[in-house]
């Protein structure tokens, strides 16, 4: 059995894994979950894919990182956090970014979580920062409510909640000790 956690797009993979092997899941924690565009009209998903891949093609990875990295945090984020967000974005691989974009376009986390819940009694926890502009708290709360999950606010932090609220995220995941 595993305690499975995901962040953002990783939540799509965690929910799918939980649906596919519910007997292996001891706990499921979703941090700032992306929900996927699977239930949307095909033209909505297609537009999202074209926008993201167009931005990558126009800017390249380094400029994309400079543009999108700070948006993952709150405007008052610590400069070291901003530097880390930009660095992490700059380390992406174009092919992987494209693959993740297509996954987001076709995923449906709600369906995966409902399927998981129908075969498992394992509690689901959804947590999000109140100032997350990528996966807004309102949408995360709605997801939690729709699937009967426990919702936890991580306070006034942005999308990179594990960076801006590391102690809270570590406590939620049962990790002890100082973050490194």
Short mmCIF file of C-alpha atoms in Angstrom, two decimals:
data_model
loop_
_atom_site.label_atom_id
_atom_site.label_comp_id
_atom_site.label_asym_id
_atom_site.label_seq_id
_atom_site.Cartn_x
_atom_site.Cartn_y
_atom_site.Cartn_z
CA UNK A 1 0.00 0.00 0.00
CA UNK A 2 1.14 3.52 -0.75
CA UNK A 3 0.30 6.99 0.45
CA UNK A 4 -0.08 8.68 -2.91
CA UNK A 5 0.25 12.43 -3.39
CA UNK A 6 0.34 14.63 -6.44
CA UNK A 7 0.75 18.31 -7.22
CA UNK A 8 -0.96 20.10 -10.11
CA UNK A 9 -0.62 17.87 -13.20
CA UNK A 10 0.73 15.16 -10.90
CA UNK A 11 -2.76 14.99 -9.39
CA UNK A 12 -4.10 13.79 -12.74
CA UNK A 13 -1.61 10.93 -12.67
CA UNK A 14 -2.26 10.18 -8.99
CA UNK A 15 -6.04 10.07 -9.50
CA UNK A 16 -5.66 7.81 -12.52
CA UNK A 17 -3.30 5.49 -10.63
CA UNK A 18 -5.75 5.36 -7.71
CA UNK A 19 -8.60 4.50 -10.08
CA UNK A 20 -6.56 1.76 -11.76
CA UNK A 21 -5.22 0.16 -8.54
CA UNK A 22 -7.49 1.20 -5.66
CA UNK A 23 -6.38 -1.72 -3.50
CA UNK A 24 -2.85 -0.27 -3.34
CA UNK A 25 -3.88 3.15 -2.04
CA UNK A 26 -3.69 3.87 1.70
CA UNK A 27 -4.15 7.65 1.35
CA UNK A 28 -4.64 10.06 -1.56
CA UNK A 29 -3.58 13.70 -1.25
CA UNK A 30 -4.01 16.17 -4.08
CA UNK A 31 -2.17 19.49 -3.85
CA UNK A 32 -3.46 22.28 -6.10
CA UNK A 33 -4.99 19.73 -8.47
CA UNK A 34 -5.26 20.39 -12.18
CA UNK A 35 -8.60 18.99 -13.23
CA UNK A 36 -8.16 18.44 -16.94
CA UNK A 37 -10.24 19.53 -19.89
CA UNK A 38 -11.59 16.05 -20.71
CA UNK A 39 -15.19 16.97 -19.91
CA UNK A 40 -15.02 20.22 -21.93
CA UNK A 41 -16.00 20.59 -25.55
CA UNK A 42 -13.21 19.47 -27.90
CA UNK A 43 -12.68 23.02 -29.16
CA UNK A 44 -11.96 24.20 -25.59
CA UNK A 45 -9.24 21.59 -25.11
CA UNK A 46 -7.86 22.28 -28.58
CA UNK A 47 -7.66 26.02 -27.86
CA UNK A 48 -5.82 25.36 -24.57
CA UNK A 49 -3.32 23.06 -26.31
CA UNK A 50 -2.72 25.58 -29.10
CA UNK A 51 -2.21 28.42 -26.61
CA UNK A 52 0.27 26.53 -24.46
CA UNK A 53 2.25 25.04 -27.30
CA UNK A 54 2.12 28.33 -29.19
CA UNK A 55 3.57 30.13 -26.18
CA UNK A 56 6.34 27.55 -25.97
CA UNK A 57 7.10 27.89 -29.68
CA UNK A 58 7.07 31.70 -29.54
CA UNK A 59 9.09 32.12 -26.36
CA UNK A 60 11.24 29.02 -26.00
CA UNK A 61 11.79 27.37 -22.62
CA UNK A 62 13.93 30.08 -21.02
CA UNK A 63 11.57 32.94 -21.81
CA UNK A 64 8.56 30.78 -20.96
CA UNK A 65 10.15 30.13 -17.57
CA UNK A 66 10.70 33.86 -17.05
CA UNK A 67 7.09 34.58 -17.99
CA UNK A 68 5.31 31.72 -16.21
CA UNK A 69 7.57 30.97 -13.24
CA UNK A 70 6.57 33.99 -11.14
CA UNK A 71 2.88 33.35 -11.90
CA UNK A 72 3.16 30.10 -9.94
CA UNK A 73 3.66 32.13 -6.76
CA UNK A 74 2.03 35.07 -5.03
CA UNK A 75 3.12 38.59 -6.02
CA UNK A 76 4.82 39.03 -2.64
CA UNK A 77 6.77 35.75 -2.90
CA UNK A 78 10.25 35.60 -1.45
CA UNK A 79 12.85 36.33 -4.18
CA UNK A 80 14.45 32.91 -3.61
CA UNK A 81 11.10 31.25 -4.28
CA UNK A 82 10.71 33.23 -7.52
CA UNK A 83 14.22 32.24 -8.57
CA UNK A 84 13.42 28.59 -7.81
CA UNK A 85 10.15 28.70 -9.78
CA UNK A 86 11.92 30.17 -12.81
CA UNK A 87 14.72 27.63 -12.51
CA UNK A 88 12.28 24.70 -12.28
CA UNK A 89 10.33 25.94 -15.32
CA UNK A 90 13.58 26.39 -17.28
CA UNK A 91 14.46 22.73 -16.66
CA UNK A 92 11.41 21.47 -18.54
CA UNK A 93 11.89 19.54 -21.76
CA UNK A 94 9.85 20.76 -24.73
CA UNK A 95 8.62 17.26 -25.60
CA UNK A 96 7.63 16.61 -22.00
CA UNK A 97 5.83 19.95 -21.79
CA UNK A 98 3.92 19.07 -24.98
CA UNK A 99 3.03 15.65 -23.60
CA UNK A 100 1.83 17.18 -20.32
CA UNK A 101 -0.24 19.71 -22.26
CA UNK A 102 -1.98 16.92 -24.17
CA UNK A 103 -2.56 15.00 -20.92
CA UNK A 104 -4.18 18.08 -19.40
CA UNK A 105 -6.35 18.51 -22.51
CA UNK A 106 -7.81 15.02 -22.24
CA UNK A 107 -7.79 14.21 -18.51
CA UNK A 108 -10.86 14.18 -16.27
CA UNK A 109 -9.82 14.05 -12.62
CA UNK A 110 -13.43 14.12 -11.43
CA UNK A 111 -14.23 10.90 -13.30
CA UNK A 112 -11.09 9.20 -11.98
CA UNK A 113 -11.80 10.23 -8.38
CA UNK A 114 -15.44 9.15 -8.56
CA UNK A 115 -14.38 5.78 -9.97
CA UNK A 116 -11.77 5.42 -7.22
CA UNK A 117 -14.28 6.38 -4.52
CA UNK A 118 -16.80 3.86 -5.83
CA UNK A 119 -14.37 1.00 -5.12
CA UNK A 120 -12.46 2.34 -2.11
CA UNK A 121 -13.16 3.74 1.33
CA UNK A 122 -9.81 5.58 1.41
CA UNK A 123 -10.15 9.23 2.25
CA UNK A 124 -9.14 11.81 -0.33
CA UNK A 125 -7.63 15.13 0.73
CA UNK A 126 -7.50 18.17 -1.51
CA UNK A 127 -5.36 21.13 -0.45
CA UNK A 128 -4.69 24.43 -2.16
CA UNK A 129 -3.38 27.92 -1.53
CA UNK A 130 -5.98 30.64 -1.35
CA UNK A 131 -4.03 32.84 -3.79
CA UNK A 132 -3.41 30.13 -6.39
CA UNK A 133 -4.20 31.60 -9.82
CA UNK A 134 -3.36 28.40 -11.73
CA UNK A 135 -5.74 26.04 -9.90
CA UNK A 136 -7.90 28.49 -7.94
CA UNK A 137 -9.02 27.58 -4.43
CA UNK A 138 -12.67 27.91 -5.46
CA UNK A 139 -12.24 25.19 -8.11
CA UNK A 140 -10.26 22.98 -5.71
CA UNK A 141 -12.96 23.32 -3.04
CA UNK A 142 -15.63 22.46 -5.62
CA UNK A 143 -13.67 19.36 -6.67
CA UNK A 144 -13.31 18.26 -3.05
CA UNK A 145 -17.00 18.74 -2.41
CA UNK A 146 -18.00 16.91 -5.61
CA UNK A 147 -16.00 13.79 -4.70
CA UNK A 148 -16.54 13.86 -0.93
CA UNK A 149 -12.93 14.77 -0.19
CA UNK A 150 -11.61 16.70 2.78
CA UNK A 151 -10.49 20.22 1.76
CA UNK A 152 -7.61 22.01 3.44
CA UNK A 153 -6.68 25.63 2.81
CA UNK A 154 -2.93 26.17 2.80
CA UNK A 155 -3.38 29.89 3.46
CA UNK A 156 -2.26 32.84 1.38
CA UNK A 157 0.08 31.00 -0.98
CA UNK A 158 0.16 30.44 -4.71
CA UNK A 159 0.31 27.38 -6.94
CA UNK A 160 3.72 26.20 -5.78
CA UNK A 161 2.28 25.50 -2.34
CA UNK A 162 5.07 23.10 -1.40
CA UNK A 163 7.51 25.98 -1.87
CA UNK A 164 5.53 28.76 -0.20
CA UNK A 165 3.96 26.60 2.51
CA UNK A 166 6.51 23.82 2.90
CA UNK A 167 5.88 23.24 6.62
CA UNK A 168 2.12 22.95 6.08
CA UNK A 169 2.50 20.62 3.10
CA UNK A 170 5.06 18.46 4.92
CA UNK A 171 2.72 18.21 7.94
CA UNK A 172 -0.17 17.27 5.66
CA UNK A 173 1.92 14.53 4.08
CA UNK A 174 3.25 13.33 7.43
CA UNK A 175 6.81 14.37 6.68
CA UNK A 176 8.75 15.38 9.76
CA UNK A 177 11.88 17.43 10.08
CA UNK A 178 13.04 20.64 8.50
CA UNK A 179 12.55 21.16 4.75
CA UNK A 180 15.83 21.24 2.85
#
